[in-house]
Coordinates of C-alpha atoms in Angstrom, one line a residue:
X1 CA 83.8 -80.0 53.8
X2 CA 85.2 -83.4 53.6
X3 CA 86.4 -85.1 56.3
X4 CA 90.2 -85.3 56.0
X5 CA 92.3 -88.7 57.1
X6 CA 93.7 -87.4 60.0
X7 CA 90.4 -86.3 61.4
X8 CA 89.1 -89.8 60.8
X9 CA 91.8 -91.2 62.2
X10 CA 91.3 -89.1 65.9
X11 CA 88.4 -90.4 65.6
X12 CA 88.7 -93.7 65.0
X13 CA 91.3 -93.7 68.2
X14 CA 89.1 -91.8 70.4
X15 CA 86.4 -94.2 70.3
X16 CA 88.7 -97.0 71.5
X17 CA 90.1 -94.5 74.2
X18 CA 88.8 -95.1 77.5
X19 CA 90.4 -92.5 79.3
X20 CA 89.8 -89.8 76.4
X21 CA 88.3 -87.0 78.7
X22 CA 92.3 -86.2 80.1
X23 CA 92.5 -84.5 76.8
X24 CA 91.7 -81.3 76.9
X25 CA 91.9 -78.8 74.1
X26 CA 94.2 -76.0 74.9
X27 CA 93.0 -72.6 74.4
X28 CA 95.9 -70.3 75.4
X29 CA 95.0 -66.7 76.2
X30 CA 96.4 -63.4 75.5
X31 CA 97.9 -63.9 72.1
X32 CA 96.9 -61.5 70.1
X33 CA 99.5 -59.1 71.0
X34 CA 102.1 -61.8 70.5
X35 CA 100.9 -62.9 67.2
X36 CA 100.9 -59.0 66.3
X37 CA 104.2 -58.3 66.8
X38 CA 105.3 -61.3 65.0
X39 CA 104.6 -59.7 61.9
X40 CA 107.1 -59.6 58.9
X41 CA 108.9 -56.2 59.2
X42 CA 110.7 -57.2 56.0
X43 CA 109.8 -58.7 52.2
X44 CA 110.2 -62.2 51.3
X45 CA 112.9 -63.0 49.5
X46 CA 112.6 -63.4 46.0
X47 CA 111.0 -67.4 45.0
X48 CA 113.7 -69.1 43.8
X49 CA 114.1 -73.2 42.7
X50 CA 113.2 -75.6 45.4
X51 CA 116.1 -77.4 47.0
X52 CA 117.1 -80.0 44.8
X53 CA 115.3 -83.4 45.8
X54 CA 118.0 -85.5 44.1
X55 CA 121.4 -85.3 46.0
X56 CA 122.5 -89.2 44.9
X57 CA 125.4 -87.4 43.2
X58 CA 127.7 -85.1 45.8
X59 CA 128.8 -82.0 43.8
X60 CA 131.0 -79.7 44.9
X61 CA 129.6 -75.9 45.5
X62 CA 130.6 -73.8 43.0
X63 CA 131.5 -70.7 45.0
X64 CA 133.7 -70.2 47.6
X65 CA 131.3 -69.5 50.8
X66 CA 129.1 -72.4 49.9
X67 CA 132.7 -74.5 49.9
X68 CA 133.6 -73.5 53.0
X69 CA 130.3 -73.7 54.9
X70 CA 130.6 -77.6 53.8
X71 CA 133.9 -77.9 55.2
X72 CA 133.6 -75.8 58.3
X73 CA 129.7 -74.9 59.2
X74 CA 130.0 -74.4 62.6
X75 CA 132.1 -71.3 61.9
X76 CA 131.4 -70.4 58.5
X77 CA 129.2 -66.9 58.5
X78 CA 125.8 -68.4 56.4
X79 CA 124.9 -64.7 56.3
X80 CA 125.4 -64.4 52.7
X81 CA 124.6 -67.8 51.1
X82 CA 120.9 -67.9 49.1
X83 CA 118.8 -70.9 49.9
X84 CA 120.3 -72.9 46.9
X85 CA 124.1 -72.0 47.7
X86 CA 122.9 -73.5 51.3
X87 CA 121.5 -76.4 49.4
X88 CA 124.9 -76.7 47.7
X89 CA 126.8 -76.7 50.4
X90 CA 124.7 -79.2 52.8
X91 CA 125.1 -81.2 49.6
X92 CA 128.3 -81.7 50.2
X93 CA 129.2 -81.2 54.3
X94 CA 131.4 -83.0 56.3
X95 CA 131.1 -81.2 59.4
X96 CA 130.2 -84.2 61.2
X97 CA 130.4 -88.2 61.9
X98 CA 126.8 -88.5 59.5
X99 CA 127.9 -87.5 56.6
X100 CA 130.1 -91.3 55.9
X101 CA 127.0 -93.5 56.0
X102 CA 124.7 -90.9 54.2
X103 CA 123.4 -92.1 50.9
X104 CA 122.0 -88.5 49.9
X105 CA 121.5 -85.2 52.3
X106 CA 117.4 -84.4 53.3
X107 CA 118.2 -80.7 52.7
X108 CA 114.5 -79.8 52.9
X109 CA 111.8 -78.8 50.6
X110 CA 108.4 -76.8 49.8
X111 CA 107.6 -73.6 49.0
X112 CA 110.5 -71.0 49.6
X113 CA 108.0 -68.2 50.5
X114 CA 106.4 -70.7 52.9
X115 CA 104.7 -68.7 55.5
X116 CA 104.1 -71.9 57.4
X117 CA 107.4 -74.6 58.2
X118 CA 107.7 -78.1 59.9
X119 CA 111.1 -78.9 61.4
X120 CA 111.4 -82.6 62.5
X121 CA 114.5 -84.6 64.0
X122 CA 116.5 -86.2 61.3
X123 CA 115.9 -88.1 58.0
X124 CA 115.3 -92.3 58.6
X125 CA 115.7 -95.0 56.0
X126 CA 113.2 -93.5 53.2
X127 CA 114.3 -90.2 53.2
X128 CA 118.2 -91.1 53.5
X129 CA 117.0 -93.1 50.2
X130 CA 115.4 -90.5 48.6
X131 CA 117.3 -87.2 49.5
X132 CA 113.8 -86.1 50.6
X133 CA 111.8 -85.2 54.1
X134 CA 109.6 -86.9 55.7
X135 CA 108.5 -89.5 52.8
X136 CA 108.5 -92.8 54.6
X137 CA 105.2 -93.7 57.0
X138 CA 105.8 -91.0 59.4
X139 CA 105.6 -88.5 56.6
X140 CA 102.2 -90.0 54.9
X141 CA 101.3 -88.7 58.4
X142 CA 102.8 -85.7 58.4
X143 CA 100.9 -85.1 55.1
X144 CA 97.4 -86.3 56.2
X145 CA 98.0 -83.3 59.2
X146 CA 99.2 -81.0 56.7
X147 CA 95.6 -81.5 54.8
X148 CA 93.6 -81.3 58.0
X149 CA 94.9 -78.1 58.4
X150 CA 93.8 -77.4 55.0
X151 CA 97.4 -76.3 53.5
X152 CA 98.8 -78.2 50.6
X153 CA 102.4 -79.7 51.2
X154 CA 103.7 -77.7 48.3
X155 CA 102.6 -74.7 50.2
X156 CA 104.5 -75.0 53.2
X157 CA 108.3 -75.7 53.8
X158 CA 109.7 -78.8 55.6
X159 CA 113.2 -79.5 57.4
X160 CA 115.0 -81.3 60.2
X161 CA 117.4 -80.6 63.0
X162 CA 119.9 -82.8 61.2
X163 CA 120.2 -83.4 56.9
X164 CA 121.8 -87.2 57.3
X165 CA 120.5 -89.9 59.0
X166 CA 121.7 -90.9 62.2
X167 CA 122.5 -94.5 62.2
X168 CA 119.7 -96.8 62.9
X169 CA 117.5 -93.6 62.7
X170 CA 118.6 -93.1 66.4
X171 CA 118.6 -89.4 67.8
X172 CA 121.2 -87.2 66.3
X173 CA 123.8 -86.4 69.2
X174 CA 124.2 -82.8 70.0
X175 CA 127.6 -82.5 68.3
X176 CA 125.6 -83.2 65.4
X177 CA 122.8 -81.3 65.7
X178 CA 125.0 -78.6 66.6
X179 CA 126.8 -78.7 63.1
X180 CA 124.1 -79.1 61.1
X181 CA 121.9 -75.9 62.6
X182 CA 123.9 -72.9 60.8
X183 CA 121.9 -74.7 58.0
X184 CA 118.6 -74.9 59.8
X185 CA 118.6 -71.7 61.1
X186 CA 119.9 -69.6 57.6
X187 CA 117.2 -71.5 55.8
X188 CA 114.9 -70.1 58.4
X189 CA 116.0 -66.5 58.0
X190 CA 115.6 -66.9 54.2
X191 CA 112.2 -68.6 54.5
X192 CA 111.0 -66.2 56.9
X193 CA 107.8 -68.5 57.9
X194 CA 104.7 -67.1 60.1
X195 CA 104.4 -70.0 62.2
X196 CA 107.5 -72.6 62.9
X197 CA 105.6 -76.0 64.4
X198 CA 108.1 -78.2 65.5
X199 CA 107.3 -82.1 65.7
X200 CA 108.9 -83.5 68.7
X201 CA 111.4 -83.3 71.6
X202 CA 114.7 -83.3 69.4
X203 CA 113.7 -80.1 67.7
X204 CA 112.2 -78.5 70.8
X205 CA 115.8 -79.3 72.6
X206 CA 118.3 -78.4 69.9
X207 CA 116.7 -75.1 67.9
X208 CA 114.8 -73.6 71.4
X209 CA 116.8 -75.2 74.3
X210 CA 114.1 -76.5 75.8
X211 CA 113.0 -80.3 77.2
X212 CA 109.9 -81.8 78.0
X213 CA 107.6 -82.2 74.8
X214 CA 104.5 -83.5 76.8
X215 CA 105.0 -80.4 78.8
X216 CA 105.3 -77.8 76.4
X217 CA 103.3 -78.9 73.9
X218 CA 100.5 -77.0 72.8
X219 CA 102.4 -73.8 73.8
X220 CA 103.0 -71.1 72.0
X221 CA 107.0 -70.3 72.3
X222 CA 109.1 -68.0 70.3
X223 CA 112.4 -68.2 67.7
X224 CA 113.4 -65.1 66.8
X225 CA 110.1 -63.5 66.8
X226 CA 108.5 -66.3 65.4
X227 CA 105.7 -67.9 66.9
X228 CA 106.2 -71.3 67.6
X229 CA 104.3 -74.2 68.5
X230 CA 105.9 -77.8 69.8
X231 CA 103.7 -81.1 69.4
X232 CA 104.2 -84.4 68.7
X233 CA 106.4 -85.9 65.5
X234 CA 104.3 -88.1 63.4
X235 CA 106.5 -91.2 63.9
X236 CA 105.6 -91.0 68.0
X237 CA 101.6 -90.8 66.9
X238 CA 102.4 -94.2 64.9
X239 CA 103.2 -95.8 67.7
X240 CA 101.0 -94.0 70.1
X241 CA 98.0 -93.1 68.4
X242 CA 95.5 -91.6 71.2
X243 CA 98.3 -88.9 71.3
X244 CA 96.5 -87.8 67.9
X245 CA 93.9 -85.9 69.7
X246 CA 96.0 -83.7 71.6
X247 CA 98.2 -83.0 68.2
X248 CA 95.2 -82.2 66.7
X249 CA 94.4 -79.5 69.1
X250 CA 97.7 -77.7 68.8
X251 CA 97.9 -78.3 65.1
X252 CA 94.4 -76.5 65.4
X253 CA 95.9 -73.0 67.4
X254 CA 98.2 -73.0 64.2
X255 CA 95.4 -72.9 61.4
X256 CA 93.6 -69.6 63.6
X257 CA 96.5 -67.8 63.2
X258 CA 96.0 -67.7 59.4
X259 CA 92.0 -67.8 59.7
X260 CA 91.4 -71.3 59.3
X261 CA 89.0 -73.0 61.1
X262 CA 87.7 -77.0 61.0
X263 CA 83.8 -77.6 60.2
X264 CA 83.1 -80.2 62.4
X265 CA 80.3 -82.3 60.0

């Protein structure tokens, strides 16, 4: 097999590395039992159409619980709304200080049967622009790791904490994060993934609770029975590329779980 960008790319860095011995792979033991319990108990929803990628014009939800979960998501039961009624109504939200200074809302997007989903931080500039995730540098990244991992984008499903972008693509405060996640975590329970890996601290902190990405990541954790695994968000390898190998190592506990393994050439 061909080697893939990102590969290249670790090594590329590691050669410039000095110190690249401090990065050990991590081999975490005792998962099997984990992993087996984390099984789907029930079908996959039915695949329906993606979310829409083109939210330039706001439309109003055309039933009553997807016009209410705009106006009030924090309190608004999400029980009942299908992936697209979400869509519809994160089209449209106001439940917090983002939505003025949105051009379109980054609802999300990939396969709805995904048994593999990426959750990031917030959209920036691109995907503001484009009503799409991860799109701009960060997310020609994301989709070089994606490949490594020998998935397709189109297989797996993408989302952030927040679905407008925080100005000056700062972090979204927890207000905010806190209104958008009755989104987040209904399009979870309708996606019903195998593996969640989250990409960063602000995902880590607002869906798990949890602080300290250089800490935990490359550890399995767990979101409602779901296995999940914490590294580092594209944009942060950007900047610090040697951080590349040790994303590459958790990214590589993800592909065993669905019997994937790199050929090293």
């Amino acid at each position: 097999m061909a080697e893939t960008g990102f590969i290249d790319e670790i090594k590329a860095v590691l050669k410039e590395c000095k110190n690249a011995s401090q990065y050990a792979f991590v081999t975490p033991e005792n998962t099997a039992a984990f992993f087996a319990s984390a099984e789907k108990t029930t079908p996959k929803p039915a695949a329906g159409s993606k979310a829409s990628e083109n939210t330039a014009d706001y439309h109003t939800p055309k039933n009553s619980a997807a016009k209410t979960a705009a106006a009030c998501p924090r309190t608004t039961d999400f029980s009942q709304l299908s992936l697209d009624d979400l869509s519809l109504a994160a089209s449209s939200c106001t439940g917090c200080r983002l939505h003025p200074t949105r051009h379109n809302v980054v609802f999300g997007e990939g396969n709805p049967n995904a048994e593999l989903m990426f959750i990031g931080e917030g959209p920036g500039y691109d995907e503001d622009m484009q009503g799409r995730p991860f799109v701009g540098k960060a997310g020609q990244l994301l989709d070089k790791m994606i490949t490594a991992m020998q998935f397709a984008r189109s297989e797996v499903y993408i989302a952030n904490i927040v679905k407008c972008r925080p100005p000056e693509n700062r972090n979204p405060e927890p207000d905010e994060a806190a209104a958008c996640l009755p989104y987040l975590r209904r399009q979870i329970e309708l996606i019903s993934p195998r593996v969640i890996v989250l990409l960063g601290s602000v995902p880590l902190e607002h869906l798990l609770g949890q602080k300290g990405i250089r800490r935990l990541r490359g550890q399995w954790l767990e979101y409602n029975n779901i296995p999940v695994m914490p590294t580092y968000h594209p944009a942060y390898l950007l900047r610090y590329p040697e951080a590349k190998k040790e994303t590459w190592s958790d990214l590589q506990q993800v592909m065993k779980v669905f019997g994937k393994v790199h050929n090293k050439q």
